[in-house]
Amino acid sequence: MRGAVAVIVAAGQGSRLASSVPKPFLELAGVSLVVRAVRAMSACPGIEATVVVLAQDQMGGPWERALRAEPSVFAVVPGGSTRMRSVLAGVTAAEAEVVLVHDAARPFVAPALVAAVLDAARRHGAAVPAVPVSDTVKADDGSGFVASTVDRAPLRLAQTPQGARREVLLEALDRAVREGFEATDDAQAIERAGYAVALVPGDPGNVKITSPEDWERAIRRAEGDREPDLRVGHGFDVHRFGGNGPLVLGGTVFEGEAGLRGHSDADVVLHAAMDAVLGAAGLPDIGHHFPSDDEAYAGADSRRLAAEVAARLAAGGWAVTNLDLTVVAERPRIGPRIEAMRGVVAACFGLDPARVGVKATTHEGLGALGRGEGIACHAVALVRAARAGR
């Protein structure tokens, strides 16, 4: 017999969320509530295995198979017509000295809380985590007026997991079911059977998802807890002087300066920036997207091409976070136009200009760039996954 087993109750439908998917299988950042609960409970070193209770019509399908693939799950059992019957089915399957019962609708339970409940259940026979009532409590007289103000000092709001020695929990649940008593939680059934239940300090973060508002908050929390998917890309472009058009750098025209030679407008800054963001997202370079032998791009405005690249990244689930650009040129002087260039580049990629860096340096007279035969640009881009579950 195992020392301690967690029973995850996931037999409810969650009708208040108005979803076609049963509440336990709604996904937060790509992971269902019930799987999150299973993983959270099993993260406590004292929990040796988990049992999951599903609704009868969910047995034998993909959800049951997904749960059985979780390493800690040793049994998935059908629930009953009431919560008490579902819990009883799970506890019956959980052959252990101590059983902790937890709602799948509480996916953020901390291992430390699980450990505290487990320890108290072992020492006292049964335990429930609870948090103090922080607001003033009023009793309704039944007609829409206050009957009295209730002393909130002794009041507590119960959470799960709730734990007990298995024989105590089986006796209490079996009695409740036989007598047709539907307890609001497992601790109430244990209390009714005549056993003392120890209080364990609960965790305000161990929230239960019930309403659409709860669900929206859970989504934001799950997204915040998830490690961001960040990718770095490097781009480089170089063009020689000798073009027929004006000099364009970072979408900014440098009047009176010799232009660069290229199939489009030869904007080395935007070309390097595009290659950097495409590389970060694992996409082919600009030559693949805008071939130099395609007349459709002859003399093309690189601002338009950059905006198209940004749109393709967005379609693939990526967003540009920032760009850092270094222009290598003996001439012209870039400094006076840097702010204008930052603004244009930022607009192309949907960024705040504060997220675009533009710097200039020379080649110290070395090589073709040092002789002033052309201009080059290095670009470094940071992109992030913009879609949940990537």
Coordinates of C-alpha atoms in Angstrom, one line a residue:
M1 CA 0.0 0.0 0.0
R2 CA 1.2 3.5 -0.9
G3 CA 1.9 6.1 1.7
A4 CA -0.1 9.0 0.1
V5 CA -2.1 9.3 -3.0
A6 CA -3.9 12.3 -4.5
V7 CA -7.4 12.0 -6.0
I8 CA -8.1 14.7 -8.7
V9 CA -11.8 15.2 -9.2
A10 CA -12.6 16.2 -12.8
A11 CA -16.1 14.9 -13.3
G12 CA -17.8 18.2 -13.5
Q13 CA -18.9 20.1 -16.6
G14 CA -18.4 23.7 -15.5
S15 CA -21.6 25.0 -17.0
R16 CA -21.1 28.6 -15.8
L17 CA -18.1 28.9 -18.2
A18 CA -20.5 28.3 -21.2
S19 CA -17.8 26.2 -23.0
S20 CA -18.4 23.3 -25.4
V21 CA -15.4 21.7 -23.7
P22 CA -15.8 20.4 -20.1
K23 CA -14.1 22.7 -17.7
P24 CA -11.4 20.2 -16.6
F25 CA -10.1 20.0 -20.2
L26 CA -10.0 23.7 -20.9
E27 CA -6.4 24.6 -21.7
L28 CA -4.3 27.3 -20.1
A29 CA -1.2 28.0 -22.1
G30 CA -1.6 24.7 -23.9
V31 CA -2.1 22.5 -20.8
S32 CA -5.6 21.4 -19.5
L33 CA -6.8 22.3 -16.0
V34 CA -6.9 18.7 -14.9
V35 CA -3.3 17.9 -16.2
R36 CA -2.1 21.1 -14.5
A37 CA -3.7 19.9 -11.2
V38 CA -2.2 16.4 -11.6
R39 CA 1.2 17.8 -12.2
A40 CA 0.9 20.3 -9.3
M41 CA -0.1 17.6 -6.8
S42 CA 2.5 15.2 -7.9
A43 CA 5.2 17.9 -7.6
C44 CA 4.9 17.4 -3.8
P45 CA 7.5 14.7 -2.9
G46 CA 5.1 13.1 -0.4
I47 CA 2.5 12.3 -3.1
E48 CA 3.4 8.9 -4.6
A49 CA 0.7 8.7 -7.3
T50 CA -2.5 10.2 -8.5
V51 CA -6.0 9.0 -9.3
V52 CA -8.2 11.0 -11.6
V53 CA -12.0 10.8 -11.5
L54 CA -13.8 11.6 -14.9
A55 CA -17.4 11.8 -15.9
Q56 CA -18.7 8.5 -17.2
D57 CA -19.0 9.8 -20.8
Q58 CA -15.4 11.0 -20.8
M59 CA -14.0 7.5 -20.2
G60 CA -12.3 5.7 -23.1
G61 CA -11.7 8.8 -25.1
P62 CA -8.7 11.0 -25.9
W63 CA -8.9 12.8 -22.5
E64 CA -8.6 9.6 -20.6
R65 CA -5.7 8.5 -22.8
A66 CA -3.9 11.9 -22.2
L67 CA -4.3 11.5 -18.5
R68 CA -3.0 8.0 -18.4
A69 CA 0.1 9.3 -20.2
E70 CA 1.0 11.4 -17.2
P71 CA 3.7 9.5 -15.2
S72 CA 2.0 10.0 -11.8
V73 CA -1.4 8.7 -12.8
F74 CA -2.0 5.1 -11.9
A75 CA -5.8 5.0 -12.3
V76 CA -8.5 6.9 -14.1
V77 CA -12.0 6.0 -12.8
P78 CA -15.6 7.0 -13.7
G79 CA -17.4 9.3 -11.3
G80 CA -20.9 9.2 -10.0
S81 CA -24.0 11.3 -10.2
T82 CA -22.9 13.6 -7.4
R83 CA -19.6 15.0 -6.2
M84 CA -19.7 12.8 -3.1
R85 CA -20.1 9.7 -5.3
S86 CA -17.3 10.8 -7.5
V87 CA -14.9 11.4 -4.6
L88 CA -15.9 8.0 -3.1
A89 CA -15.0 6.3 -6.4
G90 CA -11.6 8.0 -6.5
V91 CA -10.8 7.3 -2.8
T92 CA -11.9 3.6 -3.3
A93 CA -9.3 3.3 -6.1
A94 CA -6.6 5.1 -4.1
E95 CA -5.1 2.4 -2.0
A96 CA -2.9 4.4 0.4
E97 CA -2.6 5.3 4.0
V98 CA -3.5 9.0 3.4
V99 CA -5.6 10.4 0.5
L100 CA -5.7 14.0 -0.6
V101 CA -8.7 15.1 -2.6
H102 CA -8.2 18.0 -5.0
D103 CA -10.4 19.8 -7.5
A104 CA -9.2 20.0 -11.1
A105 CA -10.6 23.5 -11.1
R106 CA -7.7 24.6 -8.8
P107 CA -4.7 24.4 -11.2
F108 CA -2.4 26.7 -9.3
V109 CA -2.0 24.7 -6.1
A110 CA 1.5 25.0 -4.7
P111 CA 3.5 21.9 -3.6
A112 CA 4.2 23.6 -0.2
L113 CA 0.4 23.7 0.5
V114 CA 0.0 20.1 -0.5
A115 CA 2.8 19.1 1.8
A116 CA 1.3 21.0 4.7
V117 CA -2.1 19.3 4.3
L118 CA -0.5 15.9 3.9
D119 CA 1.5 16.4 7.1
A120 CA -1.6 17.6 9.1
A121 CA -3.7 14.7 7.8
R122 CA -1.1 12.3 9.0
R123 CA -0.8 13.9 12.4
H124 CA -4.5 14.6 13.1
G125 CA -6.4 12.2 10.9
A126 CA -8.0 14.9 8.6
A127 CA -7.1 18.4 7.5
V128 CA -8.4 21.2 5.3
P129 CA -6.6 24.3 4.0
A130 CA -8.5 27.5 4.6
V131 CA -8.0 31.3 4.4
P132 CA -9.4 34.0 6.6
V133 CA -12.4 36.1 5.5
S134 CA -11.0 39.5 4.7
D135 CA -14.3 41.4 4.0
T136 CA -17.1 42.3 6.4
V137 CA -19.8 39.6 6.4
K138 CA -23.5 40.6 6.4
A139 CA -26.4 38.3 7.1
D140 CA -29.5 38.8 4.8
D141 CA -32.8 38.9 6.5
G142 CA -34.5 37.4 3.4
S143 CA -36.1 40.6 2.2
G144 CA -33.1 42.5 0.9
F145 CA -32.0 44.1 4.2
V146 CA -29.2 43.4 6.6
A147 CA -30.2 41.1 9.5
S148 CA -26.9 41.4 11.3
T149 CA -23.2 41.8 10.8
V150 CA -21.4 38.4 11.3
D151 CA -18.2 38.2 13.4
R152 CA -15.7 37.2 10.7
A153 CA -12.9 36.4 13.1
P154 CA -13.6 32.7 13.3
L155 CA -14.7 32.3 9.7
R156 CA -12.6 30.6 7.1
L157 CA -12.9 29.8 3.4
A158 CA -12.1 26.2 2.6
Q159 CA -9.8 25.1 -0.3
T160 CA -8.6 21.9 -1.7
P161 CA -6.6 19.6 -1.4
Q162 CA -8.4 18.2 1.6
G163 CA -6.7 15.2 3.2
A164 CA -7.5 12.4 5.6
R165 CA -6.5 8.9 6.5
R166 CA -8.1 6.7 3.9
E167 CA -10.3 4.7 6.3
V168 CA -11.7 7.9 7.8
L169 CA -12.5 9.3 4.5
L170 CA -14.1 6.1 3.2
E171 CA -16.3 5.8 6.2
A172 CA -17.4 9.5 6.0
L173 CA -18.1 9.4 2.3
D174 CA -19.9 6.1 2.4
R175 CA -22.1 7.3 5.2
A176 CA -22.9 10.5 3.4
V177 CA -23.8 8.6 0.2
R178 CA -25.9 6.0 2.0
E179 CA -27.9 8.7 3.8
G180 CA -28.3 10.9 0.8
F181 CA -26.3 13.8 2.3
E182 CA -24.5 15.9 -0.3
A183 CA -21.7 17.6 1.6
T184 CA -20.3 20.8 0.1
D185 CA -16.8 19.5 0.6
D186 CA -15.0 16.4 1.9
A187 CA -14.2 18.0 5.2
Q188 CA -17.9 18.4 5.9
A189 CA -18.6 14.8 5.4
I190 CA -15.7 13.9 7.8
E191 CA -17.0 16.4 10.4
R192 CA -20.5 14.9 10.1
A193 CA -19.0 11.4 10.7
G194 CA -17.7 12.7 14.1
Y195 CA -14.0 13.2 13.3
A196 CA -12.0 16.4 14.0
V197 CA -10.6 18.2 11.1
A198 CA -7.4 20.3 11.5
L199 CA -7.1 23.7 9.8
V200 CA -4.1 24.4 7.7
P201 CA -3.3 28.0 6.5
G202 CA -4.5 28.1 2.9
D203 CA -3.0 30.0 0.0
P204 CA -4.8 33.0 -1.6
G205 CA -3.2 32.0 -4.9
N206 CA -4.8 28.6 -4.9
V207 CA -7.9 29.9 -6.7
K208 CA -10.8 27.9 -8.0
I209 CA -11.9 28.6 -11.6
T210 CA -15.7 28.9 -11.6
S211 CA -16.8 32.0 -13.5
P212 CA -15.8 33.5 -16.9
E213 CA -14.0 36.2 -14.9
D214 CA -12.0 33.6 -13.0
W215 CA -11.1 32.0 -16.4
E216 CA -9.8 35.3 -17.8
R217 CA -7.7 35.9 -14.8
A218 CA -6.3 32.4 -15.0
I219 CA -5.4 32.9 -18.6
R220 CA -3.4 36.0 -17.8
R221 CA -1.7 34.2 -14.9
A222 CA -0.8 31.2 -16.9
E223 CA 0.7 33.3 -19.7
G224 CA 2.6 35.3 -17.1
D225 CA 4.0 32.1 -15.5
R226 CA 5.1 30.7 -18.8
E227 CA 8.7 31.0 -19.9
P228 CA 8.7 33.5 -22.8
D229 CA 9.7 32.0 -26.1
L230 CA 12.4 34.5 -27.3
R231 CA 14.6 34.1 -30.4
V232 CA 17.6 36.2 -31.6
G233 CA 18.4 36.7 -35.2
H234 CA 21.3 38.4 -37.1
G235 CA 21.1 40.1 -40.4
F236 CA 23.7 41.6 -42.7
D237 CA 23.5 43.5 -46.0
V238 CA 25.9 45.4 -48.2
H239 CA 25.5 47.4 -51.4
R240 CA 28.0 49.3 -53.5
F241 CA 27.4 52.9 -54.6
G242 CA 26.4 53.4 -58.2
G243 CA 22.6 53.2 -58.2
N244 CA 20.3 55.4 -60.2
G245 CA 18.1 56.5 -57.3
P246 CA 18.7 58.5 -54.2
L247 CA 20.5 57.1 -51.1
V248 CA 17.9 55.5 -48.8
L249 CA 18.9 54.2 -45.4
G250 CA 16.4 53.0 -42.9
G251 CA 13.5 54.3 -45.1
T252 CA 15.0 57.8 -44.9
V253 CA 16.2 59.6 -48.1
F254 CA 19.6 61.3 -47.9
E255 CA 19.2 64.1 -50.4
G256 CA 22.3 65.0 -52.5
E257 CA 24.1 61.7 -51.7
A258 CA 25.0 59.0 -54.3
G259 CA 22.6 56.1 -54.3
L260 CA 23.3 52.4 -53.7
R261 CA 23.0 49.8 -56.4
G262 CA 20.4 47.1 -56.0
H263 CA 17.3 45.5 -57.4
S264 CA 15.0 47.3 -55.0
D265 CA 15.9 50.7 -53.4
A266 CA 19.0 49.1 -51.9
D267 CA 18.2 50.1 -48.4
V268 CA 20.9 48.2 -46.6
V269 CA 19.4 49.1 -43.1
L270 CA 15.9 47.7 -43.7
H271 CA 17.3 44.7 -45.7
A272 CA 19.6 43.8 -42.7
A273 CA 16.7 44.3 -40.3
M274 CA 14.4 42.1 -42.4
D275 CA 17.0 39.3 -42.5
A276 CA 17.5 39.5 -38.7
V277 CA 13.8 39.1 -37.8
L278 CA 13.3 36.4 -40.5
G279 CA 16.3 34.5 -39.1
A280 CA 15.1 34.8 -35.5
A281 CA 11.7 33.3 -36.5
G282 CA 13.5 30.5 -38.5
L283 CA 12.2 31.8 -41.8
P284 CA 14.1 32.1 -45.1
D285 CA 15.9 35.3 -45.9
I286 CA 14.6 38.2 -48.0
G287 CA 16.0 36.8 -51.2
H288 CA 13.5 33.9 -50.8
H289 CA 10.6 36.2 -50.2
F290 CA 11.5 39.0 -52.7
P291 CA 13.7 37.4 -55.4
S292 CA 16.1 39.7 -57.2
D293 CA 15.1 38.3 -60.6
D294 CA 11.4 39.2 -60.0
E295 CA 10.5 42.4 -61.8
A296 CA 7.7 43.0 -59.3
Y297 CA 10.4 44.1 -56.8
A298 CA 12.5 46.3 -59.2
G299 CA 13.0 49.6 -57.4
A300 CA 10.7 48.5 -54.6
D301 CA 10.3 50.6 -51.5
S302 CA 11.9 48.6 -48.7
R303 CA 9.5 50.1 -46.2
R304 CA 6.7 48.2 -48.0
L305 CA 8.8 45.0 -48.0
A306 CA 9.6 45.4 -44.3
A307 CA 5.9 45.8 -43.4
E308 CA 5.2 42.7 -45.4
V309 CA 7.9 40.8 -43.5
A310 CA 6.3 41.9 -40.2
A311 CA 2.9 40.7 -41.4
R312 CA 4.4 37.3 -42.3
L313 CA 6.0 37.0 -38.9
A314 CA 2.7 37.9 -37.2
A315 CA 0.9 35.2 -39.3
G316 CA 3.4 32.7 -38.1
G317 CA 2.8 33.6 -34.5
W318 CA 5.8 35.9 -33.9
A319 CA 6.2 39.5 -32.9
V320 CA 9.3 41.7 -33.1
T321 CA 10.5 42.9 -29.7
N322 CA 13.4 45.1 -30.6
L323 CA 16.0 45.8 -33.3
D324 CA 19.6 47.0 -33.0
L325 CA 21.2 48.3 -36.2
T326 CA 24.8 49.3 -36.9
V327 CA 25.5 51.1 -40.2
V328 CA 29.1 50.8 -41.5
A329 CA 29.9 53.7 -43.8
E330 CA 32.6 56.2 -44.5
R331 CA 29.9 58.6 -45.9
P332 CA 27.5 60.2 -45.4
R333 CA 27.2 61.3 -41.8
I334 CA 24.4 59.3 -40.3
G335 CA 24.2 61.0 -36.9
P336 CA 21.9 63.8 -37.8
R337 CA 19.3 61.4 -39.4
I338 CA 19.3 58.6 -36.7
E339 CA 16.1 59.7 -35.0
A340 CA 14.3 59.8 -38.3
M341 CA 15.6 56.4 -39.3
R342 CA 14.5 54.9 -35.9
G343 CA 11.0 56.2 -36.4
V344 CA 10.7 54.7 -39.9
V345 CA 12.1 51.4 -38.9
A346 CA 9.9 51.2 -35.9
A347 CA 6.8 52.0 -37.9
C348 CA 7.7 49.2 -40.4
F349 CA 7.8 46.6 -37.7
G350 CA 5.1 47.9 -35.4
L351 CA 7.5 48.9 -32.7
D352 CA 7.9 51.8 -30.3
P353 CA 11.0 53.8 -31.6
A354 CA 12.5 53.3 -28.1
R355 CA 12.9 49.6 -29.1
V356 CA 15.0 50.4 -32.2
G357 CA 18.7 51.2 -31.9
V358 CA 20.6 52.8 -34.8
K359 CA 24.3 53.4 -34.6
A360 CA 27.0 54.3 -37.2
T361 CA 30.7 53.5 -37.5
T362 CA 33.4 53.6 -40.2
H363 CA 35.7 50.9 -41.5
E364 CA 38.7 52.9 -40.6
G365 CA 39.9 53.1 -44.2
L366 CA 40.2 49.3 -44.5
G367 CA 38.9 47.3 -47.5
A368 CA 36.1 48.3 -49.9
L369 CA 33.9 49.8 -47.2
G370 CA 36.9 51.8 -45.9
R371 CA 37.5 53.1 -49.4
G372 CA 34.0 54.4 -49.5
E373 CA 32.8 52.0 -52.2
G374 CA 29.6 51.0 -50.5
I375 CA 27.6 50.8 -47.2
A376 CA 26.9 47.8 -45.0
C377 CA 24.6 47.2 -42.0
H378 CA 24.5 44.7 -39.2
A379 CA 21.2 44.0 -37.5
V380 CA 20.3 42.0 -34.4
A381 CA 16.6 41.3 -33.7
L382 CA 14.8 39.8 -30.8
V383 CA 11.4 38.2 -31.5
R384 CA 9.0 36.5 -29.2
A385 CA 6.2 34.0 -29.6
A386 CA 2.9 35.9 -29.8
R387 CA 0.6 32.8 -29.6
A388 CA -0.2 30.7 -26.5
G389 CA 1.1 27.2 -26.7
R390 CA 4.0 27.9 -29.1

